[in-house]
Amino acid sequence: MEKFVRLTGVAAPLMRKNVDTDVVIPMRRLIGHARGEFGKFCFEPWRYRSDGSENPEFPLNQPRFRNAKVLVAADNFGCGSSREHAVWALQGMGIRCVIAPSFGDIFFNNCIQNGMLAIRLSEAEVERLAADIEQAKSAEATVDLEAQQIIAPSGAAIAFDIEPERRRGLLEGLDQIGMTLKLDSAIRAFQDKDRGERPWIYRREETETLARVLILPGDGVGPEVLAQVRRIVDWFMAERDLAIDLREELFGMLAWKAHGTLMREETWKEIQAADAILFGAIGSPEYEKLPPEATRVDQLLRMRKELDLFDNMRPVRTIEALAATSSLRAEVTKGCDMVIVRELAGGIYFGEPRGIERRADGSERAFNTCVYTTGEIERIARSAFDLARVRMGRVCSVDKANVLPETSGLWRRTVQALRDKEYPDVDLSHMYVDNCAMQLVRNPTQFDVMLTENLFGDILSDCAAMIAGSLGMLPSASLGPVREDGRRQALYEPIHGSAPDIAGKGIANPVGAILSFALCLRHSLGLPQEAARLERAVENAIASGARTADIAGKGDKTCGTAEMGDAVLTELGRLP
Ligand code: IPM
Ligand code: MG
């Protein structure tokens, strides 16, 4: 947040009462624009005429008040709905200070949270200041937060009051969270002391409420990348007071070698009891040498089905520093930030009947079934809509309704009906999957939330990986339905799979797995700020040049799996 200390600039009077936040930034502009883009819509209904040209009557359009930095307003400025965007819009127009006799409460707080100084003066003082601005030769005023005074264009000084906490936050450029974080060590010291004196208060936290996290490294590169995840989990436990019940179990070939089965019954019990599973990968050429009954059931698909992990989220974000390693041109991928929401427990992956028959002429006939019910479609669509509401508000639903009017037709109808009934504020579009594959590589920034059924999501997410630079970068979260205790069982895995060609060489990229743990912090452990911390550390590690072979550009020095883990840990240690 920008600091506010002392400001000299044009002051503009806008002496209308009850300026609503919907005029400051109209509701219809809230969605689809980034934070820095609201300035051009600020005061839109007053500032422009219906043909789009500027309205010369509007004070801020007059040459004298153009580029104003200070706004002098009448009673109840910023009333109306609580949108933070109102402050961003004013800032986008260049305004850094608003002076008025009174404000909408939430607007007033939003100002302080975003580095905008809102000053309350008496009505008489505001009127005098406005008259001073109108009459003086130049409309330039100074607002001095340190001295708590305004110097009007005529030179007259007006003192103002402000709560000391708010003043300090603005002077130091810290919002409320920032101010609290400054007290971090004092809070910790208090907690440590308190824990010694009143241990019973903390006992619950240490026992039954602990989330159970199970590490299943699995096959291929799984154990290598999960070893790095383990170091990161340990760091959070040691340095950030992360309290979890952490366990680890063999799974896949390693379990076979140790116990003669790919998954022991004990392991399955652990899986069922876990709140979150950190999964590596499954699959190895060695499976071909095992007796067929040992590999008949795919254990990953079994987990997805039996734990009903229907809600699969695959965030795809461009990392600027990796633009050159993508097979797509940097200007195509720049700024892409989307999430694929994939239905994971239904569709053709699990549909019955399925099988292979031998025919009379000796040839074979093989078949799978794609099935979806209204309920299955609704619950995944709901996840996509809920997610869109906290993002840019757009969902693109993918199907193949032109050739599959049954499953895809039901998909499209159900998604649309749910949107119309419960999510009218979300902008929903539909796209055929073939076109979608093309749009992903042609213009990926058009997507916010992409909603797909199981098979389409599998294919499109590999395709989307190229936007992030490498398959090794992408994390995923798979969540089950909300249980009675309010928790959702979850599995977190990188989407890259077991990569047998590079397994055991210590060169696999652990970032997808590390970022999957960030998703676990966010979705299973309720620690979104710690998740953001880890994501930031990964970005910083990459920005500082750490590159596994898959994300190295020409001439870049490459590092191994463990060095990438080192780099992330170093950056975690550096973050304040
Ligand atoms: C994925 C993988 C899995 C899938 C495989 C390993 C079963 O490709 O998670 O995208 O097809 O879903
Ligand atoms: Mg896949």
Coordinates of C-alpha atoms and ligand atoms in Angstrom, one line a residue:
M1 CA 0.0 0.0 0.0
E2 CA 1.3 3.4 -0.9
K3 CA 2.3 5.6 2.0
F4 CA 0.5 8.9 2.6
V5 CA 2.6 11.6 4.2
R6 CA 2.2 15.0 2.5
L7 CA 0.5 15.8 -0.7
T8 CA 0.3 19.0 -2.8
G9 CA -2.0 19.0 -5.8
V10 CA -5.1 20.4 -7.4
A11 CA -8.2 20.2 -5.2
A12 CA -11.6 19.9 -6.8
P13 CA -14.9 20.7 -5.2
L14 CA -17.7 18.2 -5.8
M15 CA -20.4 19.6 -3.6
R16 CA -23.2 17.1 -4.0
K17 CA -24.6 15.3 -1.0
N18 CA -24.9 11.5 -0.8
V19 CA -22.5 10.6 -3.6
D20 CA -23.3 6.8 -3.9
T21 CA -20.5 4.3 -4.5
D22 CA -22.5 3.2 -7.5
V23 CA -21.8 6.5 -9.1
V24 CA -18.2 6.5 -8.0
I25 CA -17.9 3.1 -9.8
P26 CA -21.0 1.6 -11.4
M27 CA -21.9 -2.0 -10.4
R28 CA -21.8 -3.2 -14.0
R29 CA -18.1 -2.3 -14.2
L30 CA -17.0 -4.4 -11.2
I31 CA -16.6 -7.6 -13.0
G32 CA -14.1 -8.2 -15.8
H33 CA -11.6 -5.4 -14.9
A34 CA -8.4 -5.6 -13.0
R35 CA -7.8 -3.4 -10.0
G36 CA -5.8 -0.8 -12.0
E37 CA -8.5 -0.3 -14.6
F38 CA -11.3 1.3 -12.7
G39 CA -10.1 4.9 -13.1
K40 CA -11.7 5.4 -16.5
F41 CA -15.1 4.4 -15.1
C42 CA -14.9 6.7 -12.0
F43 CA -18.0 8.9 -11.8
E44 CA -19.0 7.4 -15.2
P45 CA -22.7 8.4 -15.0
W46 CA -21.8 12.1 -14.4
R47 CA -18.5 12.3 -16.2
Y48 CA -19.6 11.2 -19.7
R49 CA -22.6 11.9 -21.8
S50 CA -24.7 9.1 -23.3
D51 CA -22.7 9.2 -26.5
G52 CA -19.5 8.5 -24.5
S53 CA -18.1 12.0 -24.9
E54 CA -17.0 14.0 -21.8
N55 CA -19.7 16.0 -20.0
P56 CA -18.1 19.6 -19.7
E57 CA -20.5 20.4 -16.8
F58 CA -18.8 17.9 -14.5
P59 CA -16.3 19.7 -12.3
L60 CA -13.5 17.2 -12.7
N61 CA -13.7 17.6 -16.5
Q62 CA -13.1 21.4 -16.3
P63 CA -9.5 22.4 -17.1
R64 CA -9.0 24.0 -13.7
F65 CA -9.8 20.7 -11.8
R66 CA -8.5 18.1 -14.2
N67 CA -6.0 15.8 -12.6
A68 CA -7.2 16.7 -9.1
K69 CA -5.5 14.9 -6.3
V70 CA -7.8 16.1 -3.5
L71 CA -11.6 15.9 -3.7
V72 CA -13.7 18.2 -1.5
A73 CA -17.2 16.8 -1.1
A74 CA -20.5 17.3 0.7
D75 CA -22.3 15.2 3.3
N76 CA -22.3 11.4 3.3
F77 CA -19.8 10.9 0.5
G78 CA -19.4 7.2 -0.5
C79 CA -22.7 6.0 0.8
G80 CA -24.2 3.0 -0.9
S81 CA -22.9 -0.5 -1.2
S82 CA -19.6 -1.5 0.3
R83 CA -17.4 -1.9 -2.7
E84 CA -13.7 -1.4 -2.3
H85 CA -13.6 -0.7 -6.0
A86 CA -14.9 2.8 -5.2
V87 CA -11.6 3.7 -3.6
W88 CA -9.6 2.0 -6.4
A89 CA -11.6 4.0 -9.0
L90 CA -10.9 7.3 -7.3
Q91 CA -7.2 6.3 -7.1
G92 CA -7.3 5.3 -10.7
M93 CA -8.4 8.9 -11.5
G94 CA -5.5 10.2 -9.4
I95 CA -7.3 11.2 -6.2
R96 CA -5.5 10.5 -3.0
C97 CA -7.5 12.4 -0.4
V98 CA -11.2 13.1 0.1
I99 CA -12.5 15.8 2.4
A100 CA -16.1 15.9 3.5
P101 CA -18.3 16.5 6.5
S102 CA -19.3 12.9 6.7
F103 CA -18.8 9.6 4.8
G104 CA -20.4 6.2 4.3
D105 CA -18.8 4.2 7.1
I106 CA -17.6 1.3 4.9
F107 CA -16.3 3.7 2.3
F108 CA -14.4 5.5 5.0
N109 CA -12.8 2.2 6.2
N110 CA -12.0 1.1 2.7
C111 CA -10.1 4.4 2.2
I112 CA -7.8 3.7 5.1
Q113 CA -7.3 0.1 4.0
N114 CA -6.2 1.3 0.6
G115 CA -4.0 4.2 1.3
M116 CA -6.5 6.9 0.6
L117 CA -6.8 9.7 3.2
A118 CA -10.4 10.5 4.1
I119 CA -10.7 13.6 6.3
R120 CA -13.8 14.7 8.2
L121 CA -14.2 18.5 8.7
S122 CA -17.2 20.4 9.9
E123 CA -19.7 21.4 7.3
A124 CA -18.8 25.1 7.6
E125 CA -15.1 24.3 7.2
V126 CA -15.8 22.2 4.1
E127 CA -17.9 25.0 2.6
R128 CA -15.2 27.5 3.3
L129 CA -12.5 25.3 1.7
A130 CA -14.7 24.7 -1.4
A131 CA -15.2 28.5 -1.7
D132 CA -11.5 29.1 -1.3
I133 CA -10.7 26.6 -4.0
E134 CA -13.2 28.2 -6.4
Q135 CA -11.9 31.8 -5.8
A136 CA -8.1 31.3 -5.6
K137 CA -6.0 31.8 -8.7
S138 CA -4.7 28.3 -8.7
A139 CA -6.7 25.4 -7.1
E140 CA -3.6 23.9 -5.5
A141 CA -3.8 22.8 -1.9
T142 CA -1.6 20.8 0.4
V143 CA -2.6 18.0 2.8
D144 CA -0.1 17.3 5.5
L145 CA -0.9 14.2 7.4
E146 CA 2.2 14.5 9.7
A147 CA 1.2 18.0 10.8
Q148 CA -2.6 17.1 10.5
Q149 CA -3.4 20.2 8.5
I150 CA -4.7 21.3 5.2
I151 CA -3.3 24.4 3.5
A152 CA -6.0 25.9 1.3
P153 CA -5.1 27.5 -2.1
S154 CA -5.3 31.0 -0.4
G155 CA -2.8 29.8 2.2
A156 CA -5.3 29.5 5.1
A157 CA -4.5 26.5 7.3
I158 CA -7.2 24.1 8.5
A159 CA -6.4 21.6 11.2
F160 CA -8.0 18.1 11.1
D161 CA -8.4 15.2 13.5
I162 CA -7.7 11.5 12.7
E163 CA -7.5 8.4 14.8
P164 CA -3.8 7.8 15.7
E165 CA -4.0 4.1 14.5
R166 CA -5.3 5.1 11.1
R167 CA -2.8 8.0 10.8
R168 CA 0.1 5.6 11.6
G169 CA -1.1 3.0 9.1
L170 CA -1.3 5.6 6.3
L171 CA 2.1 7.2 7.2
E172 CA 3.7 3.7 7.1
G173 CA 1.7 2.4 4.1
L174 CA 0.2 -0.5 6.1
D175 CA -3.3 -1.7 6.0
Q176 CA -4.9 -3.4 9.0
I177 CA -3.3 -6.7 8.3
G178 CA 0.0 -5.1 7.8
M179 CA -0.4 -3.3 11.1
T180 CA -1.2 -6.5 12.9
L181 CA 1.7 -8.3 11.2
K182 CA 4.0 -5.7 12.6
L183 CA 2.9 -6.9 16.0
D184 CA 3.6 -10.5 15.1
S185 CA 6.5 -11.0 17.4
A186 CA 4.7 -9.4 20.3
I187 CA 1.7 -11.6 19.6
R188 CA 3.8 -14.7 19.5
A189 CA 5.7 -13.8 22.7
F190 CA 2.3 -13.3 24.4
Q191 CA 1.1 -16.7 23.2
D192 CA 4.2 -18.5 24.3
K193 CA 3.9 -17.0 27.8
D194 CA 0.2 -17.7 27.9
R195 CA 0.7 -21.2 26.8
G196 CA 3.0 -21.8 29.8
E197 CA 0.5 -20.2 32.2
R198 CA -2.7 -21.6 30.9
P199 CA -1.9 -24.8 28.9
W200 CA -5.5 -26.1 29.1
I201 CA -6.6 -23.3 26.7
Y202 CA -4.3 -24.7 24.0
R203 CA -4.9 -28.4 24.7
R204 CA -7.8 -28.9 22.2
E205 CA -5.7 -27.4 19.4
E206 CA -3.0 -30.0 20.1
T207 CA -5.3 -33.0 20.1
E208 CA -8.5 -33.9 18.4
T209 CA -8.8 -30.8 16.1
L210 CA -5.5 -31.5 14.4
A211 CA -6.0 -32.2 10.7
R212 CA -4.6 -35.5 9.5
V213 CA -2.3 -35.1 6.6
L214 CA -1.1 -38.2 4.8
I215 CA 1.8 -38.2 2.4
L216 CA 1.7 -40.9 -0.3
P217 CA 4.7 -40.4 -2.5
G218 CA 3.7 -43.3 -4.9
D219 CA 5.6 -44.1 -8.0
G220 CA 8.1 -42.7 -10.5
V221 CA 9.2 -39.1 -9.6
G222 CA 6.6 -39.1 -6.8
P223 CA 9.0 -39.9 -4.0
E224 CA 11.6 -37.3 -5.2
V225 CA 9.2 -34.4 -5.5
L226 CA 7.3 -35.4 -2.3
A227 CA 10.6 -35.4 -0.4
Q228 CA 10.8 -31.7 -1.2
V229 CA 7.2 -31.2 -0.1
R230 CA 8.0 -32.9 3.1
R231 CA 10.9 -30.5 3.8
I232 CA 8.5 -27.6 3.2
V233 CA 5.8 -29.1 5.4
D234 CA 8.4 -29.5 8.1
W235 CA 9.4 -25.8 7.7
F236 CA 5.9 -24.7 8.2
M237 CA 5.6 -26.8 11.3
A238 CA 8.8 -25.5 12.7
E239 CA 8.6 -21.9 11.7
R240 CA 4.9 -21.0 11.3
D241 CA 3.4 -23.1 14.1
L242 CA 1.6 -25.3 11.6
A243 CA 0.0 -28.0 13.8
I244 CA -1.0 -31.1 11.9
D245 CA -1.0 -34.9 12.4
L246 CA 1.5 -35.8 9.6
R247 CA 1.8 -39.4 8.4
E248 CA 3.4 -41.1 5.5
E249 CA 2.6 -44.5 3.8
L250 CA 4.1 -46.5 1.0
F251 CA 2.0 -46.7 -2.1
G252 CA 2.5 -48.3 -5.5
M253 CA 5.8 -50.1 -6.5
L254 CA 7.5 -49.2 -3.2
A255 CA 4.6 -50.8 -1.3
W256 CA 4.8 -53.8 -3.6
K257 CA 8.5 -54.3 -2.9
A258 CA 8.0 -53.9 0.9
H259 CA 4.7 -55.8 1.3
G260 CA 3.8 -57.6 -1.9
T261 CA 0.8 -55.4 -2.6
L262 CA 0.4 -52.0 -4.2
M263 CA -1.7 -50.8 -1.3
R264 CA -2.0 -52.4 2.0
E265 CA -5.3 -52.5 3.9
E266 CA -3.7 -50.4 6.6
T267 CA -2.8 -47.8 4.0
W268 CA -6.4 -47.7 2.8
K269 CA -7.6 -47.1 6.4
E270 CA -5.1 -44.2 6.7
I271 CA -6.5 -42.8 3.4
Q272 CA -10.0 -43.0 4.6
A273 CA -9.1 -41.3 7.9
A274 CA -7.0 -38.5 6.4
D275 CA -8.3 -35.0 6.0
A276 CA -5.8 -34.3 3.3
I277 CA -3.6 -36.5 1.2
L278 CA -0.5 -35.2 -0.4
F279 CA -0.1 -37.5 -3.4
G280 CA 2.9 -37.9 -5.6
A281 CA 2.1 -40.0 -8.7
I282 CA 1.1 -43.4 -9.7
G283 CA 2.2 -45.7 -12.6
S284 CA 5.4 -47.4 -13.6
P285 CA 6.6 -49.7 -16.4
E286 CA 7.3 -52.2 -13.6
Y287 CA 3.6 -52.7 -13.2
E288 CA 3.7 -54.7 -16.4
K289 CA 5.7 -57.4 -14.6
L290 CA 3.2 -57.7 -11.8
P291 CA 0.4 -60.3 -11.8
P292 CA -2.6 -58.8 -13.6
E293 CA -4.9 -59.0 -10.5
A294 CA -2.4 -56.7 -8.6
T295 CA -2.9 -53.9 -11.1
R296 CA -6.5 -54.5 -12.0
V297 CA -7.8 -51.6 -9.9
D298 CA -6.1 -48.3 -10.5
Q299 CA -5.5 -47.1 -6.9
L300 CA -5.6 -43.4 -7.7
L301 CA -9.0 -43.8 -9.5
R302 CA -10.2 -45.9 -6.6
M303 CA -9.4 -43.1 -4.2
R304 CA -11.1 -40.5 -6.4
K305 CA -14.2 -42.7 -6.7
E306 CA -14.5 -44.1 -3.2
L307 CA -13.7 -40.8 -1.4
D308 CA -16.0 -39.1 -3.9
L309 CA -13.4 -36.5 -4.8
F310 CA -15.5 -34.9 -7.5
D311 CA -14.3 -31.4 -7.3
N312 CA -11.0 -31.0 -9.0
M313 CA -9.4 -27.6 -9.3
R314 CA -6.4 -27.0 -11.5
P315 CA -5.2 -23.4 -11.4
V316 CA -3.1 -22.2 -14.3
R317 CA -1.2 -19.0 -14.1
T318 CA 1.6 -17.6 -16.2
I319 CA 4.8 -16.9 -14.4
E320 CA 6.4 -13.9 -16.1
A321 CA 9.9 -15.2 -15.6
L322 CA 9.1 -18.4 -17.5
A323 CA 7.5 -16.8 -20.5
A324 CA 10.4 -17.9 -22.7
T325 CA 10.2 -21.6 -21.8
S326 CA 6.6 -22.0 -22.9
S327 CA 6.0 -23.3 -26.3
L328 CA 3.5 -20.5 -26.7
R329 CA 4.6 -16.9 -27.5
A330 CA 4.9 -14.6 -24.4
E331 CA 2.4 -12.1 -25.7
V332 CA -0.2 -14.9 -25.9
T333 CA 0.3 -16.3 -22.4
K334 CA 0.9 -13.0 -20.6
G335 CA -1.3 -12.4 -17.6
C336 CA -3.2 -15.6 -17.9
D337 CA -4.8 -16.6 -14.6
M338 CA -7.5 -19.3 -14.8
V339 CA -8.8 -22.3 -13.0
I340 CA -10.0 -25.5 -14.6
V341 CA -12.7 -27.0 -12.5
R342 CA -12.9 -30.6 -13.6
E343 CA -15.6 -33.2 -12.6
L344 CA -13.4 -36.0 -11.2
A345 CA -15.6 -38.8 -10.0
G346 CA -17.9 -39.5 -12.9
G347 CA -18.2 -39.6 -16.7
I348 CA -16.5 -42.1 -18.9
Y349 CA -13.7 -42.8 -16.4
F350 CA -16.2 -44.8 -14.2
G351 CA -19.2 -45.4 -16.4
E352 CA -20.8 -48.8 -16.7
P353 CA -21.1 -50.9 -18.7
R354 CA -17.5 -51.2 -19.8
G355 CA -15.6 -54.1 -21.3
I356 CA -14.0 -56.0 -24.1
E357 CA -15.7 -58.8 -25.8
R358 CA -14.3 -61.4 -28.2
R359 CA -16.5 -61.8 -31.3
A360 CA -17.3 -64.9 -33.3
D361 CA -14.8 -63.9 -36.0
G362 CA -12.0 -63.6 -33.4
S363 CA -11.9 -59.8 -33.5
E364 CA -12.6 -57.8 -30.3
R365 CA -15.2 -55.2 -29.4
A366 CA -14.4 -52.7 -26.7
F367 CA -16.7 -50.2 -25.0
N368 CA -16.9 -47.6 -22.3
T369 CA -19.8 -45.6 -21.2
C370 CA -20.1 -41.9 -20.5
V371 CA -22.8 -41.2 -17.9
Y372 CA -23.8 -38.1 -16.0
T373 CA -26.7 -37.3 -13.7
T374 CA -28.2 -34.0 -13.0
G375 CA -27.0 -34.1 -9.5
E376 CA -23.4 -34.8 -10.5
I377 CA -23.4 -31.9 -12.9
E378 CA -25.1 -29.5 -10.5
R379 CA -22.6 -30.1 -7.7
I380 CA -19.5 -29.5 -9.9
A381 CA -21.2 -26.5 -11.6
R382 CA -21.9 -25.1 -8.1
S383 CA -18.2 -25.3 -7.3
A384 CA -17.3 -23.4 -10.5
F385 CA -19.9 -20.7 -9.9
D386 CA -18.8 -20.3 -6.2
L387 CA -15.2 -20.0 -7.4
A388 CA -16.1 -17.5 -10.1
R389 CA -17.8 -15.3 -7.5
V390 CA -14.5 -14.7 -5.7
R391 CA -12.6 -14.3 -9.0
M392 CA -13.6 -12.4 -12.1
G393 CA -17.1 -13.7 -12.2
R394 CA -16.9 -15.7 -15.4
V395 CA -17.5 -19.4 -16.1
C396 CA -16.9 -21.0 -19.4
S397 CA -18.6 -24.5 -19.5
V398 CA -17.1 -27.0 -21.9
D399 CA -19.0 -29.7 -23.7
K400 CA -19.5 -31.5 -27.0
A401 CA -23.3 -31.0 -27.1
N402 CA -23.3 -30.9 -30.9
V403 CA -22.4 -34.6 -31.1
L404 CA -23.3 -35.8 -27.6
P405 CA -26.7 -34.3 -27.1
E406 CA -27.3 -36.9 -24.3
T407 CA -24.5 -36.4 -21.8
S408 CA -23.2 -33.1 -23.1
G409 CA -26.7 -31.8 -23.7
L410 CA -27.7 -32.6 -20.2
W411 CA -24.5 -31.0 -19.0
R412 CA -25.2 -27.7 -20.9
R413 CA -28.9 -27.5 -19.8
T414 CA -28.1 -28.3 -16.2
V415 CA -25.3 -25.8 -15.9
Q416 CA -27.4 -23.1 -17.6
A417 CA -30.4 -23.7 -15.4
L418 CA -28.4 -23.6 -12.2
R419 CA -26.8 -20.3 -13.3
D420 CA -30.2 -18.8 -14.1
K421 CA -31.7 -19.9 -10.9
E422 CA -28.9 -19.4 -8.3
Y423 CA -26.1 -17.5 -9.9
P424 CA -27.5 -14.7 -12.1
D425 CA -24.5 -12.5 -11.2
V426 CA -22.1 -15.0 -12.8
D427 CA -21.3 -14.6 -16.5
L428 CA -21.7 -18.0 -18.1
S429 CA -20.7 -19.1 -21.6
H430 CA -20.6 -22.5 -23.3
M431 CA -17.9 -23.8 -25.6
Y432 CA -17.4 -27.0 -27.6
V433 CA -14.4 -28.9 -26.4
D434 CA -12.6 -28.8 -29.7
N435 CA -12.9 -25.1 -30.0
C436 CA -11.8 -24.8 -26.4
A437 CA -8.6 -26.7 -27.0
M438 CA -7.8 -24.2 -29.8
Q439 CA -8.8 -21.1 -27.7
L440 CA -6.5 -22.3 -24.9
V441 CA -3.5 -21.9 -27.1
R442 CA -4.9 -19.0 -29.2
N443 CA -6.1 -16.7 -26.5
P444 CA -5.9 -18.2 -23.0
T445 CA -6.5 -14.9 -21.1
Q446 CA -10.1 -15.0 -22.1
F447 CA -10.8 -17.7 -19.4
D448 CA -11.5 -17.2 -15.8
V449 CA -13.1 -20.4 -14.5
M450 CA -13.4 -23.3 -17.0
L451 CA -15.9 -26.0 -16.1
T452 CA -15.5 -29.4 -17.6
E453 CA -16.5 -33.0 -17.3
N454 CA -13.9 -35.6 -16.4
L455 CA -12.3 -36.6 -19.7
F456 CA -12.3 -33.2 -21.3
G457 CA -10.8 -31.7 -18.2
D458 CA -8.0 -34.3 -18.3
I459 CA -7.1 -33.4 -21.8
L460 CA -7.5 -29.6 -21.5
S461 CA -5.5 -29.4 -18.4
D462 CA -2.4 -30.9 -20.0
C463 CA -2.9 -28.5 -22.8
A464 CA -3.2 -25.6 -20.4
A465 CA 0.0 -26.6 -18.7
M466 CA 1.9 -25.0 -21.6
I467 CA 0.6 -21.7 -20.5
A468 CA 2.4 -22.0 -17.2
G469 CA 5.6 -23.1 -19.0
S470 CA 5.7 -26.8 -18.0
L471 CA 3.5 -29.6 -16.9
G472 CA 5.8 -29.8 -13.8
M473 CA 4.5 -26.5 -12.6
L474 CA 0.8 -27.3 -12.2
P475 CA -0.8 -28.2 -8.9
S476 CA -4.2 -29.7 -8.3
A477 CA -6.7 -30.1 -5.5
S478 CA -9.5 -32.7 -5.5
L479 CA -12.2 -32.2 -2.9
G480 CA -15.0 -34.4 -1.7
P481 CA -18.5 -33.3 -0.6
V482 CA -18.8 -31.4 2.7
R483 CA -19.1 -33.9 5.5
E484 CA -21.1 -33.6 8.7
D485 CA -18.2 -32.1 10.6
G486 CA -17.9 -29.4 8.0
R487 CA -14.7 -30.7 6.5
R488 CA -14.1 -31.9 3.0
Q489 CA -11.8 -34.8 2.4
A490 CA -9.1 -33.9 -0.1
L491 CA -6.3 -35.1 -2.2
Y492 CA -3.5 -32.8 -3.6
E493 CA -1.3 -33.8 -6.4
P494 CA 0.8 -32.3 -9.1
I495 CA -0.8 -33.1 -12.5
H496 CA 2.5 -34.2 -14.1
G497 CA 2.1 -37.9 -13.3
S498 CA 4.9 -40.4 -12.6
A499 CA 7.3 -39.5 -15.5
P500 CA 9.1 -42.8 -15.5
D501 CA 11.6 -41.6 -18.1
I502 CA 13.2 -39.2 -15.6
A503 CA 12.3 -41.1 -12.3
G504 CA 15.2 -41.6 -9.9
K505 CA 17.5 -39.0 -11.6
G506 CA 16.8 -36.2 -9.2
I507 CA 15.9 -33.8 -12.0
A508 CA 12.1 -33.7 -11.7
N509 CA 10.5 -30.3 -11.0
P510 CA 9.0 -30.4 -7.5
V511 CA 7.1 -27.1 -8.0
G512 CA 3.7 -28.7 -9.0
A513 CA 3.8 -30.8 -5.8
I514 CA 4.9 -27.9 -3.7
L515 CA 2.2 -25.7 -5.0
S516 CA -0.3 -28.5 -4.4
F517 CA 0.7 -28.3 -0.7
A518 CA -0.1 -24.6 -0.9
L519 CA -3.6 -25.6 -2.1
C520 CA -3.8 -27.9 0.9
L521 CA -2.9 -25.0 3.2
R522 CA -5.7 -23.0 1.6
H523 CA -8.5 -25.6 1.2
S524 CA -7.9 -28.2 3.9
L525 CA -6.0 -26.4 6.6
G526 CA -7.8 -23.0 6.5
L527 CA -4.6 -21.1 6.1
P528 CA -4.9 -18.9 3.0
Q529 CA -2.2 -16.5 4.1
E530 CA 0.3 -19.3 4.6
A531 CA -0.7 -20.6 1.2
A532 CA 0.0 -17.2 -0.3
R533 CA 3.3 -17.2 1.5
L534 CA 4.4 -20.5 -0.1
E535 CA 3.2 -19.4 -3.5
R536 CA 5.2 -16.2 -3.2
A537 CA 8.3 -18.1 -2.1
V538 CA 8.0 -20.3 -5.2
E539 CA 7.6 -17.3 -7.5
N540 CA 10.6 -15.6 -5.8
A541 CA 12.7 -18.8 -6.2
I542 CA 11.9 -18.9 -9.9
A543 CA 12.5 -15.1 -10.3
S544 CA 15.9 -15.6 -8.6
G545 CA 16.8 -18.0 -11.3
A546 CA 16.1 -21.5 -9.9
R547 CA 15.3 -23.7 -13.0
T548 CA 14.8 -27.4 -13.2
A549 CA 15.5 -28.8 -16.7
D550 CA 11.8 -28.6 -17.8
I551 CA 11.6 -24.8 -17.2
A552 CA 15.1 -23.9 -18.3
G553 CA 15.6 -21.6 -21.2
K554 CA 18.5 -21.8 -23.7
G555 CA 21.7 -21.2 -21.8
D556 CA 20.0 -21.2 -18.3
K557 CA 21.9 -23.0 -15.6
T558 CA 19.7 -25.9 -14.5
C559 CA 19.2 -27.3 -11.0
G560 CA 18.0 -30.6 -9.6
T561 CA 14.9 -31.5 -7.6
A562 CA 16.5 -30.9 -4.2
E563 CA 18.1 -27.6 -5.2
M564 CA 14.7 -26.3 -6.3
G565 CA 13.5 -27.4 -2.8
D566 CA 16.5 -25.5 -1.3
A567 CA 15.6 -22.4 -3.3
V568 CA 12.0 -22.4 -2.2
L569 CA 13.1 -22.9 1.5
T570 CA 15.6 -20.0 1.1
E571 CA 12.9 -17.7 -0.1
L572 CA 10.5 -18.8 2.6
G573 CA 13.2 -17.9 5.1
R574 CA 13.5 -14.5 3.5
L575 CA 9.9 -13.5 3.5
P576 CA 8.9 -11.1 6.3
Ligands
IPM1 C1 -4.6 -36.6 -14.3 C2 -4.0 -37.9 -14.8 C3 -4.9 -39.0 -14.4 C4 -6.2 -38.8 -15.1 C5 -4.3 -40.4 -14.6 C6 -3.0 -40.6 -14.0 C7 -5.3 -41.5 -14.2 O1 -3.8 -37.8 -16.1 O2 -4.9 -36.5 -13.1 O3 -4.8 -35.7 -15.1 O4 -6.4 -39.2 -16.3 O5 -7.1 -38.2 -14.5
MG2 MG -4.1 -35.9 -17.1

